[in-house]
mmCIF file of N, CA and C in Angstrom:
data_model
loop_
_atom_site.group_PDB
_atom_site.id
_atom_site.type_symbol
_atom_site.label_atom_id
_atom_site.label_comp_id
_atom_site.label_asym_id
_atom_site.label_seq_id
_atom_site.Cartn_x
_atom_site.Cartn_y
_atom_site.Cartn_z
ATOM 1 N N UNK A 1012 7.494 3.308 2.559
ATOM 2 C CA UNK A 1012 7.399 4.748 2.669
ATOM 3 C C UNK A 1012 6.117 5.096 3.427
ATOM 4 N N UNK A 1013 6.272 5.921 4.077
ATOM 5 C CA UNK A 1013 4.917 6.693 4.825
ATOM 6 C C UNK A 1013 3.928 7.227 3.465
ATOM 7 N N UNK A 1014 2.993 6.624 4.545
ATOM 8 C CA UNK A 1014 1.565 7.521 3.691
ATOM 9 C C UNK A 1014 1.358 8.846 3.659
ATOM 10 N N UNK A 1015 1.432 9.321 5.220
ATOM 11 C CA UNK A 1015 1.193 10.202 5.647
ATOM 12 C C UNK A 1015 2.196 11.595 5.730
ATOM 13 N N UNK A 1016 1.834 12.693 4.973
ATOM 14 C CA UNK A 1016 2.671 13.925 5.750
ATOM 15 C C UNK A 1016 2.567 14.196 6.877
ATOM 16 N N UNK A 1017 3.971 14.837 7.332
ATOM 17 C CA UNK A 1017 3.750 15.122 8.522
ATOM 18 C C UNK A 1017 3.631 16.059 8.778
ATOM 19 N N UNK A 1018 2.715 16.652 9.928
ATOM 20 C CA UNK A 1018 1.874 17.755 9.850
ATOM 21 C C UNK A 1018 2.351 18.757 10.646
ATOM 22 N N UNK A 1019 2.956 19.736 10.541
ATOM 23 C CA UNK A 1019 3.930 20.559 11.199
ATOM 24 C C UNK A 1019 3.549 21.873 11.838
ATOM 25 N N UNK A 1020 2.670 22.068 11.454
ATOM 26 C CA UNK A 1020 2.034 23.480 12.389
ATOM 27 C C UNK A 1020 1.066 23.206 13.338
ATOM 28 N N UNK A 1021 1.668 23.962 14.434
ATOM 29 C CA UNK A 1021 1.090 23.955 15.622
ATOM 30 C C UNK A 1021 1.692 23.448 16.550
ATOM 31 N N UNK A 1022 3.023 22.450 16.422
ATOM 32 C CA UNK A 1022 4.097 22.247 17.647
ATOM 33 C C UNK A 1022 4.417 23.173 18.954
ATOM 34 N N UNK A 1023 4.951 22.653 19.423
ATOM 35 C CA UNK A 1023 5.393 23.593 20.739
ATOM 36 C C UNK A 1023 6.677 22.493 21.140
ATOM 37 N N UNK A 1024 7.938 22.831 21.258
ATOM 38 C CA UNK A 1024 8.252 24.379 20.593
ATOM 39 C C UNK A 1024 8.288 23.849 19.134
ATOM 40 N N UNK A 1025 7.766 25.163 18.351
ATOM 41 C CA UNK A 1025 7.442 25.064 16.781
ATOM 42 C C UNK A 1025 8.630 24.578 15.721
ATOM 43 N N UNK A 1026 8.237 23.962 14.791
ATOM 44 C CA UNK A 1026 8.834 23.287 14.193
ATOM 45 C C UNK A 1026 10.305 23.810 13.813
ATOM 46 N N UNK A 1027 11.194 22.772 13.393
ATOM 47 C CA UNK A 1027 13.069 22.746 13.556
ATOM 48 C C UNK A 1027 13.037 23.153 11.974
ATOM 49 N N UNK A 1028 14.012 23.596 11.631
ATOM 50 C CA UNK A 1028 14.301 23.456 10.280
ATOM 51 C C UNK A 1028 14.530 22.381 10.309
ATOM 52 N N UNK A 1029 15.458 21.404 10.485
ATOM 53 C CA UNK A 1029 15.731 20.136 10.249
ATOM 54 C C UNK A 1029 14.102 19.110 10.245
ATOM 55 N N UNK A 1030 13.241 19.224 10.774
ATOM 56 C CA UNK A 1030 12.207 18.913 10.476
ATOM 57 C C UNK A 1030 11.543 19.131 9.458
ATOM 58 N N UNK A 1031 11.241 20.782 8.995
ATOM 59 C CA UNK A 1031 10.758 21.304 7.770
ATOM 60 C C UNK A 1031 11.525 20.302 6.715
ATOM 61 N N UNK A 1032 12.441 20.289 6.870
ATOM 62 C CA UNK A 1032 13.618 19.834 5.755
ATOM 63 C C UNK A 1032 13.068 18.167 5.977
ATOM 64 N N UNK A 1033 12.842 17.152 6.756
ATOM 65 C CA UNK A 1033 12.284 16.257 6.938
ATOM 66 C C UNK A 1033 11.116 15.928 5.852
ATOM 67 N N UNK A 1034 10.117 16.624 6.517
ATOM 68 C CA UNK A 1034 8.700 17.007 6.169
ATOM 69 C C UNK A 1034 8.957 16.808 4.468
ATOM 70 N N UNK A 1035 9.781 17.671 4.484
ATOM 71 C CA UNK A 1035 10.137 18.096 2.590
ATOM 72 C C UNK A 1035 10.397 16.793 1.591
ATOM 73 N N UNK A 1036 11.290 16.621 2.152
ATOM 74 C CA UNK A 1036 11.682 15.521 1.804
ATOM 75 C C UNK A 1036 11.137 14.294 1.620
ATOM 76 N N UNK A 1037 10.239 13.665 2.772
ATOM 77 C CA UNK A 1037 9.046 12.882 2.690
ATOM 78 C C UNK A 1037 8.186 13.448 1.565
ATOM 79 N N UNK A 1038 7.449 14.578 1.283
ATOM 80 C CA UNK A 1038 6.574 14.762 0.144
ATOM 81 C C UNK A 1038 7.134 14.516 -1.403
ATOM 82 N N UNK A 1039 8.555 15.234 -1.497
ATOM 83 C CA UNK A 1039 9.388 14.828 -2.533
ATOM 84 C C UNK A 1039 9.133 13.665 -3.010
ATOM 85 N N UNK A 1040 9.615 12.475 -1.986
ATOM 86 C CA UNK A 1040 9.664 11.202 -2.337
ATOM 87 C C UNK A 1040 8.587 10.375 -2.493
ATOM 88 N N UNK A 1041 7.299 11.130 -2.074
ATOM 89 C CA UNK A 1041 6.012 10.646 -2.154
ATOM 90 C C UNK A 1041 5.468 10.973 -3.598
ATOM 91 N N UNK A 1042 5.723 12.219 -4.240
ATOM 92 C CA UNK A 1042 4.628 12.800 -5.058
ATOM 93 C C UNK A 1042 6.351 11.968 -6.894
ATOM 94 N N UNK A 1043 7.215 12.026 -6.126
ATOM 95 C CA UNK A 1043 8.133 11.607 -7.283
ATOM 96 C C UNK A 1043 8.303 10.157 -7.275
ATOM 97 N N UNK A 1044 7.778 9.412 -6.272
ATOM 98 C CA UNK A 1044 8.275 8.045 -6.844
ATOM 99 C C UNK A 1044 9.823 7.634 -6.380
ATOM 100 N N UNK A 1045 10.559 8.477 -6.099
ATOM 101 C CA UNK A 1045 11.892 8.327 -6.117
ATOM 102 C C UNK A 1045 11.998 8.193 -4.304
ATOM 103 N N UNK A 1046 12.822 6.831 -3.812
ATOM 104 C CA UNK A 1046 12.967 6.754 -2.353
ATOM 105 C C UNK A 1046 14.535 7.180 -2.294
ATOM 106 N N UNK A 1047 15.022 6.811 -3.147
ATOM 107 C CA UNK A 1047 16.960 6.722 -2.872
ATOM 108 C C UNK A 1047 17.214 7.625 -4.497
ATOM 109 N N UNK A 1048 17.524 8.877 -4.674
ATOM 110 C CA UNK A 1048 17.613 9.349 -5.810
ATOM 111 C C UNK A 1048 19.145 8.883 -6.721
ATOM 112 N N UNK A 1049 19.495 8.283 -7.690
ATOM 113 C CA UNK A 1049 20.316 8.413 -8.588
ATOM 114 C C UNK A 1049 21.028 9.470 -8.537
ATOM 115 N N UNK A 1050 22.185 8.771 -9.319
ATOM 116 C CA UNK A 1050 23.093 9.990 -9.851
ATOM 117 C C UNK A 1050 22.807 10.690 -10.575
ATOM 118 N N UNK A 1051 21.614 10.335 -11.606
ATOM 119 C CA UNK A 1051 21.228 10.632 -12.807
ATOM 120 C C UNK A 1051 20.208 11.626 -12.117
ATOM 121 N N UNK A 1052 19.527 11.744 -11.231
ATOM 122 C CA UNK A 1052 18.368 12.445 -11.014
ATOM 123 C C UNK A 1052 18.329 13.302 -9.369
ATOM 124 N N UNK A 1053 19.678 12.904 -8.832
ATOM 125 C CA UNK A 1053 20.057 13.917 -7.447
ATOM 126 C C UNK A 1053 20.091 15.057 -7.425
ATOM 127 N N UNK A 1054 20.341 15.597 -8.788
ATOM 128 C CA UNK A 1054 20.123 17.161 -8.529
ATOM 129 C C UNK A 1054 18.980 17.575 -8.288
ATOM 130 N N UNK A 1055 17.834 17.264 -9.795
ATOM 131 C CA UNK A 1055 16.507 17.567 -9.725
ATOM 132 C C UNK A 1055 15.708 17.224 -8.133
ATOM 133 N N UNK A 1056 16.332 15.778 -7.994
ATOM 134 C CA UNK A 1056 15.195 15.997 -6.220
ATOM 135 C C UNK A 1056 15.893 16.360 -5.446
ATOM 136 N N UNK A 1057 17.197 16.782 -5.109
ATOM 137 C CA UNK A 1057 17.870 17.799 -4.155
ATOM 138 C C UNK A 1057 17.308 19.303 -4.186
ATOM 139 N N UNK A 1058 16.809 19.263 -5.585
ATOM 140 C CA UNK A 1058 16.641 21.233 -5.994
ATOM 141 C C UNK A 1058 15.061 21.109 -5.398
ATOM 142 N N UNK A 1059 14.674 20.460 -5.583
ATOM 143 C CA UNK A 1059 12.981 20.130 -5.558
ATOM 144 C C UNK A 1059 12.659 20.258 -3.944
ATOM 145 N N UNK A 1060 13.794 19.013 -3.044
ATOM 146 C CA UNK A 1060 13.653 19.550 -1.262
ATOM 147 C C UNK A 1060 13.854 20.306 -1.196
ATOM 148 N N UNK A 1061 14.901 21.321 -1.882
ATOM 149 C CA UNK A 1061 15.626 22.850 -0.995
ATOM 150 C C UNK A 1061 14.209 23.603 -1.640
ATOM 151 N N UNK A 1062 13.772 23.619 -2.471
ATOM 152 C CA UNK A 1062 12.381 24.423 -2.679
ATOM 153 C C UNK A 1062 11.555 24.364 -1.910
ATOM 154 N N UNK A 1063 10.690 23.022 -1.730
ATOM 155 C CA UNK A 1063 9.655 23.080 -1.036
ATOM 156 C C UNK A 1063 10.242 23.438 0.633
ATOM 157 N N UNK A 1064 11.275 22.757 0.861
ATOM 158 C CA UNK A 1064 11.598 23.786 2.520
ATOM 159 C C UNK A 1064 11.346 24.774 2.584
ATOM 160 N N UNK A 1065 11.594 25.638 1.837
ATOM 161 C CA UNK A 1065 11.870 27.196 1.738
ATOM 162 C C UNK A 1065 10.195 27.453 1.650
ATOM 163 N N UNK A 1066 9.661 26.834 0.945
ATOM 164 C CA UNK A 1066 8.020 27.397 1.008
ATOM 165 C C UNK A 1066 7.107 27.077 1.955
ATOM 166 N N UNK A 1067 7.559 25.945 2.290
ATOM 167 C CA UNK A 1067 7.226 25.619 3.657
ATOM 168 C C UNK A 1067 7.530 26.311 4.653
ATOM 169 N N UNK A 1068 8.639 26.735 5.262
ATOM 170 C CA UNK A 1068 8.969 27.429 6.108
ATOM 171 C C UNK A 1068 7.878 28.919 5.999
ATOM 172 N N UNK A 1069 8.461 29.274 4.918
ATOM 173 C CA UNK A 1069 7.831 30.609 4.957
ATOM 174 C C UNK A 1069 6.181 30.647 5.424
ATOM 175 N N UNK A 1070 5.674 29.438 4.640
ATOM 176 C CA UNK A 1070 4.340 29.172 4.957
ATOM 177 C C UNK A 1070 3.554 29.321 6.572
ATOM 178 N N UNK A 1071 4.482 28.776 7.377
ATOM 179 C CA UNK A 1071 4.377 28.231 8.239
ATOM 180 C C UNK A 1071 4.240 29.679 9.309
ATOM 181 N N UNK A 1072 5.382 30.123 8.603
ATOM 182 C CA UNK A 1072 5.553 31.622 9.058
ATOM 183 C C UNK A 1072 4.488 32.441 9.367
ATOM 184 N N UNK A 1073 3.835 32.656 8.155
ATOM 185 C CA UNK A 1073 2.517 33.039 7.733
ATOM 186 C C UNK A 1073 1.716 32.866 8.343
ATOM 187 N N UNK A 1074 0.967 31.273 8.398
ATOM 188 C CA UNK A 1074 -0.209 31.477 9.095
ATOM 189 C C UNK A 1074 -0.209 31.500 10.692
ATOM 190 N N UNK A 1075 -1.718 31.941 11.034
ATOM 191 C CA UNK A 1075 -2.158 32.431 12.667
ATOM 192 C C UNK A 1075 -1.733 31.370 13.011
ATOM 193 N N UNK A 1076 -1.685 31.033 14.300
ATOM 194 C CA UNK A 1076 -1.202 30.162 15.414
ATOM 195 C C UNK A 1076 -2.165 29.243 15.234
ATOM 196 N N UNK A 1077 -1.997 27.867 15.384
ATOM 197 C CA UNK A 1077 -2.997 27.043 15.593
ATOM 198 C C UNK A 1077 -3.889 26.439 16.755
ATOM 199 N N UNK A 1078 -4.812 26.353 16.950
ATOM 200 C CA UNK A 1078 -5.599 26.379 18.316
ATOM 201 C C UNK A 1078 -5.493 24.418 19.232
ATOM 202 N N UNK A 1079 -4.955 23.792 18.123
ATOM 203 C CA UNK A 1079 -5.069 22.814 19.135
ATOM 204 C C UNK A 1079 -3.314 21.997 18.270
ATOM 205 N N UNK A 1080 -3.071 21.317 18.877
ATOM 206 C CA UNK A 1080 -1.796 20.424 18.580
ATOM 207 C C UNK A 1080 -1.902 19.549 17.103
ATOM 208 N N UNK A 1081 -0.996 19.189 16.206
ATOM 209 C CA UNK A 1081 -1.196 18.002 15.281
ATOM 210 C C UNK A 1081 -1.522 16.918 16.374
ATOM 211 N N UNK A 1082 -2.727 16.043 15.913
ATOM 212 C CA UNK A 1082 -2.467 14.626 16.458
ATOM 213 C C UNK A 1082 -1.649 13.848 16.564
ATOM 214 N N UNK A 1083 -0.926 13.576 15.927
ATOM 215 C CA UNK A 1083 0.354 12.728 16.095
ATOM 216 C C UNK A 1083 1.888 13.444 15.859
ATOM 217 N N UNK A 1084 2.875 13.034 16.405
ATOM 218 C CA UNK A 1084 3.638 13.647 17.043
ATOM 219 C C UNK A 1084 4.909 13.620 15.823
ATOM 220 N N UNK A 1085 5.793 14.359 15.078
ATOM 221 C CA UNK A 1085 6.289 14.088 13.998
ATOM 222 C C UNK A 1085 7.538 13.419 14.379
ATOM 223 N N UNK A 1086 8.011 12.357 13.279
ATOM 224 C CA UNK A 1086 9.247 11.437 13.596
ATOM 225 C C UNK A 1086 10.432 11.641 14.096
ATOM 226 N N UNK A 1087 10.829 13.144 14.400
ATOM 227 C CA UNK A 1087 12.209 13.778 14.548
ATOM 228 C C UNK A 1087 11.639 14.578 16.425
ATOM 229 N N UNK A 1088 10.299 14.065 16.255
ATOM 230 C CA UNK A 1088 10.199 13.973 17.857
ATOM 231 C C UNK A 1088 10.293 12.880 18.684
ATOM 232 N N UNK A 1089 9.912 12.036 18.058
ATOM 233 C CA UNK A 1089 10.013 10.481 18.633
ATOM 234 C C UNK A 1089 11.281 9.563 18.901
ATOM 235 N N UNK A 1090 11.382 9.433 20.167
ATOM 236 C CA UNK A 1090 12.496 8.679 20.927
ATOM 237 C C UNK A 1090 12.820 7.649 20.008
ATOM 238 N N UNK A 1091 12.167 6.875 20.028
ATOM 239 C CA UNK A 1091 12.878 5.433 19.366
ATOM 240 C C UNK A 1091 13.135 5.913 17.315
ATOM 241 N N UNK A 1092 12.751 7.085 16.786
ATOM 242 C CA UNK A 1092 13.434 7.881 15.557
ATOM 243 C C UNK A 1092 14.979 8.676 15.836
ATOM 244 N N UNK A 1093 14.696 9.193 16.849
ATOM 245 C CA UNK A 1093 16.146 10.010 17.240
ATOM 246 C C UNK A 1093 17.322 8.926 17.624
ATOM 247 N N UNK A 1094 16.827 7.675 18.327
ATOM 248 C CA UNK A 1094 17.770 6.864 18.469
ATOM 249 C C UNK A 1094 18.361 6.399 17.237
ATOM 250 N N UNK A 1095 17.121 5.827 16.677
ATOM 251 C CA UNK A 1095 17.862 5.148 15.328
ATOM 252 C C UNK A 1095 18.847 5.960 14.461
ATOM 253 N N UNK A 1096 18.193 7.444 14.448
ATOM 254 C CA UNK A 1096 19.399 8.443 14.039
ATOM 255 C C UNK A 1096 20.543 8.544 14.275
ATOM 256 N N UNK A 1097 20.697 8.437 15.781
ATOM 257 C CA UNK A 1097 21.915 8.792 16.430
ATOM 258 C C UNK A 1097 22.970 7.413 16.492
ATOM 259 N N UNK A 1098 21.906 6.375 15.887
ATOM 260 C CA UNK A 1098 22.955 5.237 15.554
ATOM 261 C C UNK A 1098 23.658 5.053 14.964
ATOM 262 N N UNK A 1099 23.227 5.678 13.948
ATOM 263 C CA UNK A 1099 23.759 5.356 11.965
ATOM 264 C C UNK A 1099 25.261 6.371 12.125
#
């Protein structure tokens, strides 16, 4: 699992929902422990991503524009991520 969140404000062009929803999801699975959720426990971290998206987004909404770029570029931008996507 990644260490790192990925850092979403300040893109150009600004971040996808499908990214937010990314983003989300990575923290989920970071702060719960859980990589592949159960049957027993899919709801709770399904309800838990559709939350934090939603606050995220809005968040994002919110603040001023950011003056310089994230340093590194998030995974649903990266060529050799979109491929592997478009494999499966």
């Amino acid at each position: 699992m990644c260490r790192n969140i990925t850092e979403l404000r300040g893109l150009e062009p600004a971040a996808t929902a499908e990214e937010i929803e990314a983003a989300s999801r990575q923290f989920i699975r970071k702060v719960s422990g859980i990589t592949r959720p159960t049957a027993a426990n899919e709801a709770a971290f399904e309800t838990a991503v559709a939350e934090v998206t939603e606050i995220t987004t809005r968040l994002l909404r919110q603040l001023p524009p950011r003056r310089q770029p994230p340093k590194t570029v998030p995974p649903l931008r990266r060529p050799e991520v979109r491929a592997r996507l478009a494999a499966k």
